[in-house]
CSV table of C-alpha atoms and ligand atoms in Angstrom, one decimal:
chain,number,residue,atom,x,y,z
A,1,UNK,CA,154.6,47.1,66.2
A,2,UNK,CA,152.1,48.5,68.3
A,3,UNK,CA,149.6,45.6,67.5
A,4,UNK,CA,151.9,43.0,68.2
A,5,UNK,CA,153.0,44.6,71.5
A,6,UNK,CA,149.5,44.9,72.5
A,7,UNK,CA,148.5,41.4,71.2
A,8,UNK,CA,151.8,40.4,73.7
A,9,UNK,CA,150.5,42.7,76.7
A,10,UNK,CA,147.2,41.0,75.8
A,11,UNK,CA,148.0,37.6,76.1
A,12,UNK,CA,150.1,38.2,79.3
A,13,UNK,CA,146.9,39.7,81.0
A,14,UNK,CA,145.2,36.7,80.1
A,15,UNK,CA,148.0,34.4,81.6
A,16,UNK,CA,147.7,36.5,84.7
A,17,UNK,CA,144.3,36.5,84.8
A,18,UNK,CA,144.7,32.6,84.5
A,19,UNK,CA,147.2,32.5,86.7
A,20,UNK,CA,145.2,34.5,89.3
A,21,UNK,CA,142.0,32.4,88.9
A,22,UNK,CA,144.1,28.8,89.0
A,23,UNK,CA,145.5,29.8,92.3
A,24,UNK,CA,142.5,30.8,93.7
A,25,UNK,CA,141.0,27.6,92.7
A,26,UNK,CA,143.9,25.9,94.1
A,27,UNK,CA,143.9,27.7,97.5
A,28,UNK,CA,139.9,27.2,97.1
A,29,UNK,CA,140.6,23.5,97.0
A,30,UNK,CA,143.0,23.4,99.5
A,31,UNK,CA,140.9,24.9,101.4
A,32,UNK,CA,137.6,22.4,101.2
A,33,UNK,CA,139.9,19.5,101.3
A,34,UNK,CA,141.1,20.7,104.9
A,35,UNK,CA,137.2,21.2,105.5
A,36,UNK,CA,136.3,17.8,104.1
A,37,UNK,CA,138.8,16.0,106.4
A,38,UNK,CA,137.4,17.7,108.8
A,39,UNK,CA,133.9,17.0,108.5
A,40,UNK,CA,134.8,13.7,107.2
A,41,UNK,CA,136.7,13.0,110.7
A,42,UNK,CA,132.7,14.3,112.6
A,43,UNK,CA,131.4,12.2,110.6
A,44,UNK,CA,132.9,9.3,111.7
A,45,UNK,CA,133.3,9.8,115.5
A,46,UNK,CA,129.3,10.1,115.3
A,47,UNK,CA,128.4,7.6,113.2
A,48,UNK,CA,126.0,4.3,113.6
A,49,UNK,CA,129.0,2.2,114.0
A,50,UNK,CA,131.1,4.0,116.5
A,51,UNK,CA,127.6,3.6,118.9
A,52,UNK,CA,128.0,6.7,121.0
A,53,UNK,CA,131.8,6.0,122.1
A,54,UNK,CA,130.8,4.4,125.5
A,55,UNK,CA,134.4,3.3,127.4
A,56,UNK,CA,134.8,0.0,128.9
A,57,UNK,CA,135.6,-2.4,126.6
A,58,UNK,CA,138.7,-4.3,127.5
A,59,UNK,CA,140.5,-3.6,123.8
A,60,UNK,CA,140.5,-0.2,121.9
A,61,UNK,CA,137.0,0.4,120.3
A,62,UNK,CA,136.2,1.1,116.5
A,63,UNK,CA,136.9,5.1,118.0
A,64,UNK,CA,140.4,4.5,119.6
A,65,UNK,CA,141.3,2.2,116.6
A,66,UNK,CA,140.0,5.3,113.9
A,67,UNK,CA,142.3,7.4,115.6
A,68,UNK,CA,145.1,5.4,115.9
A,69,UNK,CA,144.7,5.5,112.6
A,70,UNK,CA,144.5,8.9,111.5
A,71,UNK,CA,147.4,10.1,113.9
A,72,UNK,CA,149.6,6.9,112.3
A,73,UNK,CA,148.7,8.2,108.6
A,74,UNK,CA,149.7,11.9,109.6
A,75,UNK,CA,153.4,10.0,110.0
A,76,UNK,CA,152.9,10.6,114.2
A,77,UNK,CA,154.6,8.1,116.9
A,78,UNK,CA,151.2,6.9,118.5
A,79,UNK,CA,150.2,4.3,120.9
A,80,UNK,CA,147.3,3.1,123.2
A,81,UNK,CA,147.6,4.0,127.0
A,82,UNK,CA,145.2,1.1,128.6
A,83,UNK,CA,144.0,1.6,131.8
A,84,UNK,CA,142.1,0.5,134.7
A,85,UNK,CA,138.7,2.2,136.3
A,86,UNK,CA,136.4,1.5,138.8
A,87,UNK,CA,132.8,1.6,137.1
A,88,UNK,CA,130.6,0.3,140.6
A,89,UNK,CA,131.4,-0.6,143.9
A,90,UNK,CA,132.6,-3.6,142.9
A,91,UNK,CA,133.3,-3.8,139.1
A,92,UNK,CA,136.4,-2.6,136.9
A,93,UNK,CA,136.2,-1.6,133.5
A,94,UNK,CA,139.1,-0.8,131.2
A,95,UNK,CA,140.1,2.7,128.9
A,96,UNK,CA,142.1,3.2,126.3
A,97,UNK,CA,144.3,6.8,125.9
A,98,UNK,CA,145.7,7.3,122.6
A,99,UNK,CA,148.5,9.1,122.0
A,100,UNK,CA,150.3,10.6,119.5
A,101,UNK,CA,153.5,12.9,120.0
A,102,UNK,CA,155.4,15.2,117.9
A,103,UNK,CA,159.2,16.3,118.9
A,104,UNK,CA,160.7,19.5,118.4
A,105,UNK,CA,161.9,20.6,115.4
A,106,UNK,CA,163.7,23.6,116.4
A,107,UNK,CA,166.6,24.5,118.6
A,108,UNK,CA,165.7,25.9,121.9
A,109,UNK,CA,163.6,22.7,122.6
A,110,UNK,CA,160.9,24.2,125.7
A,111,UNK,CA,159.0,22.1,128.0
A,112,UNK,CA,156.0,19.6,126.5
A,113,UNK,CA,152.6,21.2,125.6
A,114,UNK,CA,149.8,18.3,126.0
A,115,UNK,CA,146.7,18.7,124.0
A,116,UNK,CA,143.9,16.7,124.8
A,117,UNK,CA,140.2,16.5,124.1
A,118,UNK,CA,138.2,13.5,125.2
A,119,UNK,CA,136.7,10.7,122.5
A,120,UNK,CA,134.6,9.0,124.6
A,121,UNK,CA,130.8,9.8,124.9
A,122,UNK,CA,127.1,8.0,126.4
A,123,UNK,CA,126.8,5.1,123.9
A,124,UNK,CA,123.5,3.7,123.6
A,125,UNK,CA,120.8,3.5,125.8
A,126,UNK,CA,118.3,1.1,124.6
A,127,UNK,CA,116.8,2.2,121.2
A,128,UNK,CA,118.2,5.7,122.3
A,129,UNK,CA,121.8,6.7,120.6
A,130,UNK,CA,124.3,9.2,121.9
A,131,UNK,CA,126.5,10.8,119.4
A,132,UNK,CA,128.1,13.3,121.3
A,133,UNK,CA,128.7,15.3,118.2
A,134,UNK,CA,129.4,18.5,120.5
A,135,UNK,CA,130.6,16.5,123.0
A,136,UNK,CA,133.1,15.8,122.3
A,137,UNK,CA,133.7,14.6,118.6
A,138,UNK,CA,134.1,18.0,118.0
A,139,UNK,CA,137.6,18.3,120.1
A,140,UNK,CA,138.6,15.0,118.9
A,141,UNK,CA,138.4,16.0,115.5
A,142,UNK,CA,139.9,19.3,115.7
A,143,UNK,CA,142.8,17.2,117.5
A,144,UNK,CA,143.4,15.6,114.1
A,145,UNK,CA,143.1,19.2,112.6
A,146,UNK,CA,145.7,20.4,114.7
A,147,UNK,CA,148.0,17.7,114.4
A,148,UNK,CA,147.9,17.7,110.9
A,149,UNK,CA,148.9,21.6,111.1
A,150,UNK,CA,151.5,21.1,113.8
A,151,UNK,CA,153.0,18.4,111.7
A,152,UNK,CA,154.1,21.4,109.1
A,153,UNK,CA,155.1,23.8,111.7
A,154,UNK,CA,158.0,25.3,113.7
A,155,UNK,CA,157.8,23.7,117.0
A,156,UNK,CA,160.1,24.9,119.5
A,157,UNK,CA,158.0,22.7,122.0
A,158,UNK,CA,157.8,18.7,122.1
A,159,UNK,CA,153.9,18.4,121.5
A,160,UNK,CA,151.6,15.6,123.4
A,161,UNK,CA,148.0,14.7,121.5
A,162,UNK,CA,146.0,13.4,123.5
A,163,UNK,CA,142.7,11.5,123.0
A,164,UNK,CA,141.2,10.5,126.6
A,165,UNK,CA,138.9,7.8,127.2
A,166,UNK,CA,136.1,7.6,129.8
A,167,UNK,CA,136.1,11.1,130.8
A,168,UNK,CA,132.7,11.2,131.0
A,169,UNK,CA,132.7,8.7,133.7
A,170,UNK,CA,135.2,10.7,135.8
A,171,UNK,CA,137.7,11.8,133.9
A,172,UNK,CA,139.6,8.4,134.5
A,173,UNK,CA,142.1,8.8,130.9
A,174,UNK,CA,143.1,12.0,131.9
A,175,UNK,CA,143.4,11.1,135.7
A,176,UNK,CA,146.1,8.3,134.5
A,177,UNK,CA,147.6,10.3,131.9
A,178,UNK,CA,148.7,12.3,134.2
A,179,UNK,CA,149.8,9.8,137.2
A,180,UNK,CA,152.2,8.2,134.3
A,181,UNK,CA,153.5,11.4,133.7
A,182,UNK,CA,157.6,11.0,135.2
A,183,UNK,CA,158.7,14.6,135.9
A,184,UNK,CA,155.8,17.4,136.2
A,185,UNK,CA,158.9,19.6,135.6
A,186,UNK,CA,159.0,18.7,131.9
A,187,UNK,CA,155.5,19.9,131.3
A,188,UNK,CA,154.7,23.1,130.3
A,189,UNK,CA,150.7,23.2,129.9
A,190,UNK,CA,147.4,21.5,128.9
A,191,UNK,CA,145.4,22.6,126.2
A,192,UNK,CA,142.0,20.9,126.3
A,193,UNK,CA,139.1,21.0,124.3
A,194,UNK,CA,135.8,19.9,124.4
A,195,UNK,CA,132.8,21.0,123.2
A,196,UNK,CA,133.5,23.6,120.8
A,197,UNK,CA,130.5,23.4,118.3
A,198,UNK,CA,129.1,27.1,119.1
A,199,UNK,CA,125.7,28.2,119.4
A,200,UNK,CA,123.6,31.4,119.9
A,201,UNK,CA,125.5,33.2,121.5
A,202,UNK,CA,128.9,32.8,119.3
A,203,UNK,CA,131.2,32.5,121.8
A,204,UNK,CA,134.4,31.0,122.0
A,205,UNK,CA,135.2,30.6,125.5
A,206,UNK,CA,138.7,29.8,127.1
A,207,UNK,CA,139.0,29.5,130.6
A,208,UNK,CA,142.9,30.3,131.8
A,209,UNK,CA,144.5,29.3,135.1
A,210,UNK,CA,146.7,31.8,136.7
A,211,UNK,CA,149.7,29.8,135.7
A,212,UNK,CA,148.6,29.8,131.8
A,213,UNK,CA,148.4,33.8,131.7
A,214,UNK,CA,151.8,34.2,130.1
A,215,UNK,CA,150.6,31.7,127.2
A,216,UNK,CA,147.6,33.8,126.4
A,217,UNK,CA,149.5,37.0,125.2
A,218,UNK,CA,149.2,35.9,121.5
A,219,UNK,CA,145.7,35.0,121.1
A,220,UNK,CA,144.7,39.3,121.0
A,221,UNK,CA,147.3,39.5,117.4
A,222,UNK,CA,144.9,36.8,116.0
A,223,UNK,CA,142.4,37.6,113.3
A,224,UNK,CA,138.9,36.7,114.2
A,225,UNK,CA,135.7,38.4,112.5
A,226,UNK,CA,133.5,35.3,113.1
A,227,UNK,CA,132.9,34.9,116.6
A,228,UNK,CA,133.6,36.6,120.2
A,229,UNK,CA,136.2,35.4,122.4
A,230,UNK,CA,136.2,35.4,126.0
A,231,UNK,CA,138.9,35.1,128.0
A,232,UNK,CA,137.8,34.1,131.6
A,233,UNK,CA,138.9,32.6,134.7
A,234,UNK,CA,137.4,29.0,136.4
A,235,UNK,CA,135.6,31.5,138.6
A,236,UNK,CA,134.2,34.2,136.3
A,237,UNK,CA,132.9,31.5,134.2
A,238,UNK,CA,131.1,29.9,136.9
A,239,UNK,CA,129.2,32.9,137.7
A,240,UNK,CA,128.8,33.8,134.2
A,241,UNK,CA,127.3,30.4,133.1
A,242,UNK,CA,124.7,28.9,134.0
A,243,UNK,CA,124.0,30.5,137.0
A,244,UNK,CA,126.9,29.2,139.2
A,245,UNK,CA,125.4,25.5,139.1
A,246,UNK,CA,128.0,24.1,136.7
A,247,UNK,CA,132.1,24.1,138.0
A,248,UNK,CA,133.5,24.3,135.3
A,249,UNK,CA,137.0,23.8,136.8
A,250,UNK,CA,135.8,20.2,137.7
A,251,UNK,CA,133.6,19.4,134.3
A,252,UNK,CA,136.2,18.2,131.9
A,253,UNK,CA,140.3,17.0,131.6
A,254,UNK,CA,141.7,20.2,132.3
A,255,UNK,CA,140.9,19.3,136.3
A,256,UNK,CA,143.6,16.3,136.3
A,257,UNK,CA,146.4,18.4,135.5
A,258,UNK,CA,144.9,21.5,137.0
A,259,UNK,CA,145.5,18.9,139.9
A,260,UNK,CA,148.8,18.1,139.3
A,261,UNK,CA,149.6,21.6,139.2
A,262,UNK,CA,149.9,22.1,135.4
A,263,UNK,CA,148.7,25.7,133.7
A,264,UNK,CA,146.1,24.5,131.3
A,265,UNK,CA,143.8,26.2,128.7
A,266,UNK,CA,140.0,25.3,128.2
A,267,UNK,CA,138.3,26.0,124.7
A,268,UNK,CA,134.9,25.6,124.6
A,269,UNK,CA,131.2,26.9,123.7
A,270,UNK,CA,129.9,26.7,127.6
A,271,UNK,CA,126.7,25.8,128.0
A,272,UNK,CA,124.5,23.5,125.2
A,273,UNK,CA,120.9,22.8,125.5
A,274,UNK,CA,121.3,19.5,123.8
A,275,UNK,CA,124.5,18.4,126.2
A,276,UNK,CA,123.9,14.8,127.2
A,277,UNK,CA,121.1,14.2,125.3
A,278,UNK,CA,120.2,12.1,121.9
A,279,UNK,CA,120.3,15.8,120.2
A,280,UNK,CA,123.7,16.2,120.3
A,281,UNK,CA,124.1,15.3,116.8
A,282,UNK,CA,126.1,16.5,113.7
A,283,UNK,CA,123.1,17.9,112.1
A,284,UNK,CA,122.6,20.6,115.3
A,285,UNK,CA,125.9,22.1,115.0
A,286,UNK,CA,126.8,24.9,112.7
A,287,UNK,CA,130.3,23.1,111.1
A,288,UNK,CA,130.7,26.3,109.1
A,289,UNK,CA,131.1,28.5,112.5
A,290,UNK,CA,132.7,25.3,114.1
A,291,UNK,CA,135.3,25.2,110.9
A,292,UNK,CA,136.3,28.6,112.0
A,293,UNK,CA,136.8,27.7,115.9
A,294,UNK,CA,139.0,24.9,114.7
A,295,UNK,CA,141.1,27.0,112.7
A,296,UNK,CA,141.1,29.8,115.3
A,297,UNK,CA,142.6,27.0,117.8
A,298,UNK,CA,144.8,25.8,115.7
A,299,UNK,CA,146.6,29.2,114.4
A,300,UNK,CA,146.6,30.0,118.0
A,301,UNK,CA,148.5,26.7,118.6
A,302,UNK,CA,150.8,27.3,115.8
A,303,UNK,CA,151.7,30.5,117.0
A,304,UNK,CA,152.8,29.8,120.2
A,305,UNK,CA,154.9,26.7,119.6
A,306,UNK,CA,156.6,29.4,117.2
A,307,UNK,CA,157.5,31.5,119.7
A,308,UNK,CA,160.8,31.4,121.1
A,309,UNK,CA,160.5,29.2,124.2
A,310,UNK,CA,160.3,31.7,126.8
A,311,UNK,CA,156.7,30.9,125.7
A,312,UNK,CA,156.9,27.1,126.8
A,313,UNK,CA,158.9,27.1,129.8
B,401,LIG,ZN1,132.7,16.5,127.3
């Protein structure tokens, strides 16, 4: 009796123990195949065929078509925004937005959070290639990341994400983005990102407007061994980087609807010694450290479209 009850306690350890180990693998794999897809998305955005993401061309590039794409496949209404820029004195060009939204799926329905991060970069210059890994493949592809992880979650908030175009000739996507935009009074904030590839200094930094304070509250219950967070204002980061000659305020999409009088959120790294230069490639960032901001962003996202929506109004 004894043997056979041991033989059965035996047997049911090993079952655990195989139980335990095949849902760590499966978390394990879970886990890399989030990775993958998002490396796999870097990957892309900076690749030989995508040429540095210059805007201007008068139909969506190989980069606005990819994300089309991606959002469509993640089951997410999308669409192109074109629109119109002055590139000279006295020539036009043309951008394309693209857009993907996500309704709420919870009863009370708050105001719409926009998330954006611009796709555009340099191009090519010559023999010389820009592939804007930092900036800003890395917030477009941690757009997909977080889409495909709002997708699964409790919204209480209608959610806008938004890839710009041409920011990086004045911010022109965002700019008409927000002049398409009917009632302000629907909006709640503007999450940007761009440039979130950390360096030395493993810092995550996001920059608040006054009116973006209440949003903010969460971010402290969030676990995060990997990196330092700063919380700062457009100010304080201008004196704390780069010795007051960047405005950051000014220096990416946030500054449209900062304009129009919408709270936003920046996330970024700050400064980058290889920013607008042919060095900003995949193979200078650290994706491991870069895989955790990207999460970080995300949870943080997910919590506060979970929140009642005090949070969003
Ligand atoms: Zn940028």
């Amino acid at each position: 009796m004894f043997t056979i009850v041991t033989a059965i306690k035996a047997s049911c350890n090993g079952y655990k123990q195989w139980l335990r180990t095949s849902l760590l693998l499966l978390l394990c794999v879970a886990v890399q195949a989030k990775s993958h897809q998002l490396y796999s998305d870097l990957a892309t955005l900076t690749s030989l065929p995508h040429a540095g993401r210059e805007a201007g061309s008068d139909k969506p590039n190989i980069s606005a078509q990819f994300l089309f794409e991606r959002f469509s496949e993640l089951g997410l209404n999308t669409e192109f925004q074109k629109f119109a820029f002055k590139e000279g004195f006295f020539s036009q060009a043309h951008g394309h937005n693209v857009i993907a939204q996500l309704p709420c799926n919870t009863l009370p329905c708050g105001k719409v959070v926009v998330i954006s991060a611009h796709y555009d970069h340099l191009g090519i210059n010559g023999s010389k290639i820009y592939a804007g890994a930092n900036d800003n493949a890395s917030g477009t592809a941690a757009l997909l990341t977080i889409a495909e992880q709002l997708k699964k979650a409790v919204r209480h908030s209608p959610v806008v994400l938004l890839a710009t175009d041409a920011e990086e000739k004045g911010l022109h996507g965002a700019k008409h983005f927000v002049a398409t935009i009917d009632s302000l009074a629907k909006y709640a904030l503007n999450i940007n990102l761009d440039m979130l590839a950390l360096n030395k200094k493993n810092t995550l930094y996001i920059m608040q407007s006054s009116g973006a304070r209440p949003y903010t509250q969460t971010l402290s219950k969030l676990n995060n061994n990997n990196f330092k967070v700063k919380l700062v204002s457009a100010q304080r980061m201008k004196r704390q980087l780069g010795g007051g000659r960047i405005d950051w305020l000014r220096a990416s999409d946030h500054y449209a609807f900062y304009r129009a009088g919408m709270p936003y959120l920046y996330f970024g790294m700050g400064e980058d010694k290889n920013h607008h230069s042919t060095k900003d490639t995949l193979q200078a960032m650290d994706f491991e450290k870069y895989q955790h901001v990207v999460m970080f962003i995300s949870d943080f996202i997910v919590a506060l479209l979970r929140c009642p929506s005090k949070c969003t109004s």
